[in-house]
mmCIF file of C-alpha atoms in Angstrom:
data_model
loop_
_atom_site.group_PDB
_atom_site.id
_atom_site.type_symbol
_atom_site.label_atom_id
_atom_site.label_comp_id
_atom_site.label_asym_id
_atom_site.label_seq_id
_atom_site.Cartn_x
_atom_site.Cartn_y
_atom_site.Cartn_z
ATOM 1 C CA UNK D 106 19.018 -13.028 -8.811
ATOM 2 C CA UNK D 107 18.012 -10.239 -11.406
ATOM 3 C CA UNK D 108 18.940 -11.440 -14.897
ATOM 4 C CA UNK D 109 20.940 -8.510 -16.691
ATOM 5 C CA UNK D 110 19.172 -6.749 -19.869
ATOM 6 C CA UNK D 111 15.675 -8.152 -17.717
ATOM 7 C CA UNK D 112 13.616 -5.710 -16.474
ATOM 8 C CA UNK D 113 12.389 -6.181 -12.408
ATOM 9 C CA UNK D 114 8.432 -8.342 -11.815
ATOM 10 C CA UNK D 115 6.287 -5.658 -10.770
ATOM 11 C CA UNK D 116 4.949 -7.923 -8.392
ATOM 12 C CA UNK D 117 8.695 -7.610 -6.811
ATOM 13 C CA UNK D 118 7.957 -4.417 -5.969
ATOM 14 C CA UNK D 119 4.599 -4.605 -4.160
ATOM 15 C CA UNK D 120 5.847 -7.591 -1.818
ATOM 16 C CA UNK D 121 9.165 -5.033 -0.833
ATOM 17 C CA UNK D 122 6.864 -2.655 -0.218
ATOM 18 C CA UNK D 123 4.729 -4.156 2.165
ATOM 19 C CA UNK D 124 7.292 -6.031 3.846
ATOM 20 C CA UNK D 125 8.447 -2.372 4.186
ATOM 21 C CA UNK D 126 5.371 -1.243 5.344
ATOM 22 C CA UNK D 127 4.751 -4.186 8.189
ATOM 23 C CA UNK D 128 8.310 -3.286 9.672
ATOM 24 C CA UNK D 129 7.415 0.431 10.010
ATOM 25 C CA UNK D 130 4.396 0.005 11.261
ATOM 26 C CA UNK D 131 3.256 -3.890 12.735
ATOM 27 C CA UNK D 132 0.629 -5.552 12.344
ATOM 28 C CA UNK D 133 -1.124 -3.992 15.752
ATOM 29 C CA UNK D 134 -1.142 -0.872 13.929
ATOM 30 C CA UNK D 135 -2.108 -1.425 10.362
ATOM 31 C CA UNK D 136 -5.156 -3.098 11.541
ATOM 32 C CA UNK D 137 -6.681 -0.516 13.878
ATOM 33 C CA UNK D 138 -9.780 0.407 12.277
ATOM 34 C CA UNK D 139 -10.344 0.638 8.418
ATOM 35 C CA UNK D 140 -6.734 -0.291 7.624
ATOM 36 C CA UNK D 141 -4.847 0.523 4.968
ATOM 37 C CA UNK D 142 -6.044 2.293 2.262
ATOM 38 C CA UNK D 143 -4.315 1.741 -0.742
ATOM 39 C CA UNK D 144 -4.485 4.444 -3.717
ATOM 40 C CA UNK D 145 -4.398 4.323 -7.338
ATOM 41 C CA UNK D 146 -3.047 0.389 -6.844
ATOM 42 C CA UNK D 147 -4.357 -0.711 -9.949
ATOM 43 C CA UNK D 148 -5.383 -4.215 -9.476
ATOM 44 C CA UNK D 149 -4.878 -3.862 -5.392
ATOM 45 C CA UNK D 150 -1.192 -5.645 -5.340
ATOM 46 C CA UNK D 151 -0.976 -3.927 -1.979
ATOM 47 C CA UNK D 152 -4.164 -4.550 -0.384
ATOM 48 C CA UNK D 153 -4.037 -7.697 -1.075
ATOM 49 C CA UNK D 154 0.039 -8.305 -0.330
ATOM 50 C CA UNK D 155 -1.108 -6.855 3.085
ATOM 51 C CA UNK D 156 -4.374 -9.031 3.664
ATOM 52 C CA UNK D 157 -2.743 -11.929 2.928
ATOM 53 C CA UNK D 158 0.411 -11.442 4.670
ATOM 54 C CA UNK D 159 -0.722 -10.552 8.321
ATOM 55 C CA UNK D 160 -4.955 -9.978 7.664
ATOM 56 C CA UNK D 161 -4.806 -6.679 7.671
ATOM 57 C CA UNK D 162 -7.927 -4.896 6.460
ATOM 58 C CA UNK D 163 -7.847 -3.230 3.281
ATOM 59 C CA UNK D 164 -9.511 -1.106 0.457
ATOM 60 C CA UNK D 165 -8.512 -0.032 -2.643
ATOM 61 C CA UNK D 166 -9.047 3.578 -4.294
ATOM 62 C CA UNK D 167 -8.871 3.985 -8.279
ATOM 63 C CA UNK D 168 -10.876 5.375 -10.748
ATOM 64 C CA UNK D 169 -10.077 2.291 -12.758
ATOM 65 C CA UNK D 170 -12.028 -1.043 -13.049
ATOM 66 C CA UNK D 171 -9.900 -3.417 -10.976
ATOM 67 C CA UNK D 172 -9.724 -7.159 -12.425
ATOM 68 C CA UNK D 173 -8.879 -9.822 -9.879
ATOM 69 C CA UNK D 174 -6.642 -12.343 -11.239
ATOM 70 C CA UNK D 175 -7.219 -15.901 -10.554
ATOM 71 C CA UNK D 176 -3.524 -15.672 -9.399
ATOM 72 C CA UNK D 177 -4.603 -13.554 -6.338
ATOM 73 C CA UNK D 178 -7.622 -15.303 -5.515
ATOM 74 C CA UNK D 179 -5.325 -18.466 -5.255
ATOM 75 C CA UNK D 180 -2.845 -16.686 -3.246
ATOM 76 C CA UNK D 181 -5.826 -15.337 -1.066
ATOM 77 C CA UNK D 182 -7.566 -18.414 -0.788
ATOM 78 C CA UNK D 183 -3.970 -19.971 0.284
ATOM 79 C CA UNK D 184 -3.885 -17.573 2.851
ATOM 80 C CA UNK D 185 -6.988 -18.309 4.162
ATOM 81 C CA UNK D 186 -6.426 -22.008 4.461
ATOM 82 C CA UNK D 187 -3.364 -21.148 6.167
ATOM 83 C CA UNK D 188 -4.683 -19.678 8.840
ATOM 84 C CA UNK D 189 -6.885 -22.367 9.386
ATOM 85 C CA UNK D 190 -4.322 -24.970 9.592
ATOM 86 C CA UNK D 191 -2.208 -22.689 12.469
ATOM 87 C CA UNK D 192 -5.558 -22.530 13.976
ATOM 88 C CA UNK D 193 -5.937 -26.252 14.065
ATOM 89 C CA UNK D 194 -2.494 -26.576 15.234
ATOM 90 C CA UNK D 195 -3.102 -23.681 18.165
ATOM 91 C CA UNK D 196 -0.434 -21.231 16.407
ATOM 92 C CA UNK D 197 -0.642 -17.844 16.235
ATOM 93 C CA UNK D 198 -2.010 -16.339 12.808
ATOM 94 C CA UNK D 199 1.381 -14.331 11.374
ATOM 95 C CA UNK D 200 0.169 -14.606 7.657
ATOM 96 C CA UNK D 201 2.425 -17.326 5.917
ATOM 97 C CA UNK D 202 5.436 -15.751 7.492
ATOM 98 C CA UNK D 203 6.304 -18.274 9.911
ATOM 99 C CA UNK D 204 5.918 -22.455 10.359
ATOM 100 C CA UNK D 205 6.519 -24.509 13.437
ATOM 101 C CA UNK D 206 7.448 -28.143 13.629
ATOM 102 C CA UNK D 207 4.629 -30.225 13.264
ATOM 103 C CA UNK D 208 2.622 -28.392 10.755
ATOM 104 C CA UNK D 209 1.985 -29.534 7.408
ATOM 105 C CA UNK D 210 4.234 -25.957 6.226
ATOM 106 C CA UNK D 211 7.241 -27.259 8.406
ATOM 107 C CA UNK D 212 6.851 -31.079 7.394
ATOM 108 C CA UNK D 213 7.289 -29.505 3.059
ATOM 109 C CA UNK D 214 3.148 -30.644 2.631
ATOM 110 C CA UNK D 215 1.216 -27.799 0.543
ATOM 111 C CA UNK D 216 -1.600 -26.803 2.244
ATOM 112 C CA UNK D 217 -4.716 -27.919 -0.461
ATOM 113 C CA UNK D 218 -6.843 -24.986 -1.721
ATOM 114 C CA UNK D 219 -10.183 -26.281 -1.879
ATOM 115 C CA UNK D 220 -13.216 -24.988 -3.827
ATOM 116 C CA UNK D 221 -14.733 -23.379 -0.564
ATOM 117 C CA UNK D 222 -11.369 -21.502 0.160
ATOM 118 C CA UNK D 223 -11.134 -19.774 -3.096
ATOM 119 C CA UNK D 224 -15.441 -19.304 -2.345
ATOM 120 C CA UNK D 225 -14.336 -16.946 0.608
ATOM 121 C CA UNK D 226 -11.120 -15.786 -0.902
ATOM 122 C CA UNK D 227 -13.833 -13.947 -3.749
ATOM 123 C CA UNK D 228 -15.790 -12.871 -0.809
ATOM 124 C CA UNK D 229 -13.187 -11.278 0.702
ATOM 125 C CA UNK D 230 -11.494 -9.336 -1.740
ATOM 126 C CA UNK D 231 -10.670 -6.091 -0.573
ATOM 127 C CA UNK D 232 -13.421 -3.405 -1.164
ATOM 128 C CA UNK D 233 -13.022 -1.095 -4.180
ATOM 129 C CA UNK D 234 -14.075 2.606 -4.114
ATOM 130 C CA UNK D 235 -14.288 3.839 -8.140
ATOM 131 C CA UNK D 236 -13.190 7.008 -8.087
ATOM 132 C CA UNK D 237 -10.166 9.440 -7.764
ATOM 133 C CA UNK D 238 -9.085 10.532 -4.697
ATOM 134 C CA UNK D 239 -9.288 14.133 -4.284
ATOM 135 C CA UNK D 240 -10.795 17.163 -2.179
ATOM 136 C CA UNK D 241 -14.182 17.024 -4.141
ATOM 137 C CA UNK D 242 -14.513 13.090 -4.120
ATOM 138 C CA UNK D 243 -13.722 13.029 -0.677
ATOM 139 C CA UNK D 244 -16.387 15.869 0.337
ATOM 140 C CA UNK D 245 -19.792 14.076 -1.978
ATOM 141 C CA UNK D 246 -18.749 10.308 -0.409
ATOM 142 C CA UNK D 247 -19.625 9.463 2.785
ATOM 143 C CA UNK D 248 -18.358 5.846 2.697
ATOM 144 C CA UNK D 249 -14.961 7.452 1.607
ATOM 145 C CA UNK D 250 -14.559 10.105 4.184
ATOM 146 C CA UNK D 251 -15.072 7.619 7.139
ATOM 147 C CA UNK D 252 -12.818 4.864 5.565
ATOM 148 C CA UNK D 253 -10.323 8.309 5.498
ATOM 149 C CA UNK D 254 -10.776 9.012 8.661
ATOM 150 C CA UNK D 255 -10.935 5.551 10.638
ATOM 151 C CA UNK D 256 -7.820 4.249 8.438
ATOM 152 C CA UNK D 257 -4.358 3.377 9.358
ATOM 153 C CA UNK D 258 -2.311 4.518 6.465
ATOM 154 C CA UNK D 259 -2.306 5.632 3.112
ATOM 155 C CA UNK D 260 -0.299 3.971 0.209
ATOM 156 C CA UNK D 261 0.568 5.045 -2.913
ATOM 157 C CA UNK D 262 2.947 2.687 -4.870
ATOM 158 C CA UNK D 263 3.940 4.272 -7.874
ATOM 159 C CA UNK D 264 0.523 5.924 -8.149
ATOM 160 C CA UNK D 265 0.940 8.452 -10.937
ATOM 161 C CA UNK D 266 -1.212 11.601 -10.517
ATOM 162 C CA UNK D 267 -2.489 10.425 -7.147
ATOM 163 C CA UNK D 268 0.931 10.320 -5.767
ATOM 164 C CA UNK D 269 0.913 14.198 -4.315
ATOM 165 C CA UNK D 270 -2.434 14.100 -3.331
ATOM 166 C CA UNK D 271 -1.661 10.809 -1.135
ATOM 167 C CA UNK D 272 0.415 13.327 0.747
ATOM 168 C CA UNK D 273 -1.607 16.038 1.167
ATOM 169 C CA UNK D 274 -4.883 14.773 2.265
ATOM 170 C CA UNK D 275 -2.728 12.422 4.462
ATOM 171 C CA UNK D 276 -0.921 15.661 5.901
ATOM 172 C CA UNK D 277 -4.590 17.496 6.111
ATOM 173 C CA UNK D 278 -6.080 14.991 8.103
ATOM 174 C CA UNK D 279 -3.054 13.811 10.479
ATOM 175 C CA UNK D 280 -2.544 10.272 8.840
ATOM 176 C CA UNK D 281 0.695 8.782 8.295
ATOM 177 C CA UNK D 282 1.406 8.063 4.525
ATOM 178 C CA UNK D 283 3.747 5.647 2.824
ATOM 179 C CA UNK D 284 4.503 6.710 -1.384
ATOM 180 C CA UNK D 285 6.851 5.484 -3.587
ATOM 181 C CA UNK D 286 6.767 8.466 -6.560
ATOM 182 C CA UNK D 287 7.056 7.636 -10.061
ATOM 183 C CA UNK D 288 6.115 9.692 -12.758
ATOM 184 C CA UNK D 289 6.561 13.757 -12.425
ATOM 185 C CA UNK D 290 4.013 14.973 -14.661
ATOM 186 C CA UNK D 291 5.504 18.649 -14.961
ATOM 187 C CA UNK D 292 3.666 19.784 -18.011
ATOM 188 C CA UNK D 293 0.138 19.450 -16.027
ATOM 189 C CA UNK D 294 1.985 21.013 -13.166
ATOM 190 C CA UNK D 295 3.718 23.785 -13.755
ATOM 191 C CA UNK D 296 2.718 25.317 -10.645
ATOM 192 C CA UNK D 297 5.414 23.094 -8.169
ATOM 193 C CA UNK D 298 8.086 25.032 -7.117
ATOM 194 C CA UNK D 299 11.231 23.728 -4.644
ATOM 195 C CA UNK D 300 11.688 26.319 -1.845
ATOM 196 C CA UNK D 301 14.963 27.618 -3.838
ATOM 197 C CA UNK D 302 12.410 28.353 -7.150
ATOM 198 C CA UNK D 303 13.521 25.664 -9.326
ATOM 199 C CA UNK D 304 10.601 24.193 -11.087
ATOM 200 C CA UNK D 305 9.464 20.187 -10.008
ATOM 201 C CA UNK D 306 10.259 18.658 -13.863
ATOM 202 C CA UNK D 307 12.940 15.618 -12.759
ATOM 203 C CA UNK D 308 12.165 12.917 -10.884
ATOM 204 C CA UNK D 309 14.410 13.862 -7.912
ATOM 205 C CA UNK D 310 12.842 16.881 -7.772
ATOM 206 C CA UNK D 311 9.567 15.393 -7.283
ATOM 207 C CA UNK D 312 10.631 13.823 -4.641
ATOM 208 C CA UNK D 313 12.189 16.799 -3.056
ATOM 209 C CA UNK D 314 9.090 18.433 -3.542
ATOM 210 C CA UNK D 315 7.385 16.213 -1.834
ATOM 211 C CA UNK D 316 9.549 15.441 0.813
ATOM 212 C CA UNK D 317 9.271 19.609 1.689
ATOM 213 C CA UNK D 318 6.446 19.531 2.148
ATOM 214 C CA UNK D 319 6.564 18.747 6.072
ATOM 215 C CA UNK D 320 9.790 18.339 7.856
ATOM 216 C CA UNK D 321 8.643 15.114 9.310
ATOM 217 C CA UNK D 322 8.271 13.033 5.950
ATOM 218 C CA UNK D 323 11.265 10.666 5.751
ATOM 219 C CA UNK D 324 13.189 8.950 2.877
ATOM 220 C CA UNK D 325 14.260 5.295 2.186
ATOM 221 C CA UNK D 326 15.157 2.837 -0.463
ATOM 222 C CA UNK D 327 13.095 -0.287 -1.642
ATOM 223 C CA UNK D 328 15.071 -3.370 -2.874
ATOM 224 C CA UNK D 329 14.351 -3.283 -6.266
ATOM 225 C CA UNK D 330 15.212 -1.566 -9.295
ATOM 226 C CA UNK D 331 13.857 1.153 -10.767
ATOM 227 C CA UNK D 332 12.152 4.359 -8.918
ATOM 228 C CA UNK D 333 12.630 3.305 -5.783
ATOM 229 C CA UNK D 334 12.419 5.800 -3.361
ATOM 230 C CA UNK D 335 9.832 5.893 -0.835
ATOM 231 C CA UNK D 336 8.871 8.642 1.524
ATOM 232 C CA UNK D 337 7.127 8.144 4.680
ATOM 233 C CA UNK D 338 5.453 9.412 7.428
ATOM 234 C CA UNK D 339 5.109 7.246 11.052
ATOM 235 C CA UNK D 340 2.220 8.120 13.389
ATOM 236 C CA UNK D 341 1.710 11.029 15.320
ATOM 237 C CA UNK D 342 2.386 11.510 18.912
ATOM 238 C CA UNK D 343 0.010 13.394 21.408
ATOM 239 C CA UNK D 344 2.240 16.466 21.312
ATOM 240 C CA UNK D 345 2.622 16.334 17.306
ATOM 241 C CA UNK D 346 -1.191 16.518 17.338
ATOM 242 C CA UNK D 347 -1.581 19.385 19.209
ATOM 243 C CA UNK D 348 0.979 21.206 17.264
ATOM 244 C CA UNK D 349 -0.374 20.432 14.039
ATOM 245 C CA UNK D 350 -4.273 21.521 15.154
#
């Protein structure tokens, strides 16, 4: 339970999210080809969250140097092992979610992270691209624009400036989108307009903003505190497609 006066562990709000995520979507789909690319994640909560939970391939896009904690090598390297033991024991791989009788999980035994484990768990962090994700980034990258186009979904958890272009290049080339806005930055945009003329400088009416932008995008609310609305946008059907080209 949240203590009063405390404010919520950001790491709180990466797990909601891609517990979100996985019920939207499933596994099956998240891990068609590239997977999930998560943007302006700082030190790739999501990815990671996601990898872990259900191995669902990952990469991470932020201009930023990311710095892998030991914390999420552990929990990677965990993971791993994990998926070992189920194999051992003949049970399907569902990412620390579920035990069965018989395993070391059900029986209260920790499952021992050994030095090889958190050996693959470095190998295996999700891949990083350095750089912002935008129209002119996307066009001089040829890694990029095939990780774009062969992915899953984007994600933007409170991503900042990245947040509306998430949307856009995930509208532009037919991708379904998950973003949880945060910051409105209406000075360096004073361009945004809602549909009625009222300038984009609240956070609600970022979000509105965004939301207008196709009739398709949908709303919902994360369990935790803070900005926690996140829009969406599921896959698109054959006849959605066509419409759209």
């Amino acid at each position: 339970e949240q203590t009063k006066g405390k404010r919520p562990k950001k790491f709180n709000r990466g797990g909601a999210l891609c517990r979100f995520i996985l019920d939207i979507y499933g596994e099956a789909f998240l891990g068609a080809g590239s997977g999930v690319v998560d943007v302006a994640g700082g030190n790739g909560g999501a990815a990671f969250t996601l990898s872990n939970l259900c191995n669902v391939p990952c990469c991470l896009v932020d201009p930023r140097e990311v710095q892998v904690s030991q914390r999420q090598l552990k929990k990677r390297a965990r993971a791993l092992r994990r998926r070992e033991v189920r194999a051992e024991y003949g049970l399907a791989d569902r990412g620390g979610m579920q035990v069965a009788p018989g395993t070391p999980e059900a029986l209260g035994v920790a499952v021992d992270v050994r030095p090889e484990d958190l050996q693959r768990a470095r190998e295996s962090v999700p891949p990083h691209f350095q750089c912002r994700l935008d129209a002119d980034t996307i066009d001089g990258n040829e890694a990029l624009r095939k990780v774009l186009d062969e992915c899953s979904l984007l994600v933007g958890l409170h991503a900042d400036e990245a947040t509306e272009p998430i949307v856009d290049i995930a509208l532009q080339r037919e991708k379904p989108f998950v973003v949880v806005p945060c910051c409105v930055f209406a000075k360096q945009n004073p361009h945004r307009r809602l549909r009625d003329g009222s300038p984009v400088d609240s956070y609600e009416r970022f979000v509105a903003f965004l939301q207008q932008k196709d009739p398709r995008i949908k709303s919902a609310l994360l369990p935790f505190e803070g900005r926690n609305i996140v829009l969406y946008l599921e896959p698109l059907n054959a006849s959605e497609k066509a419409n759209t080209s």
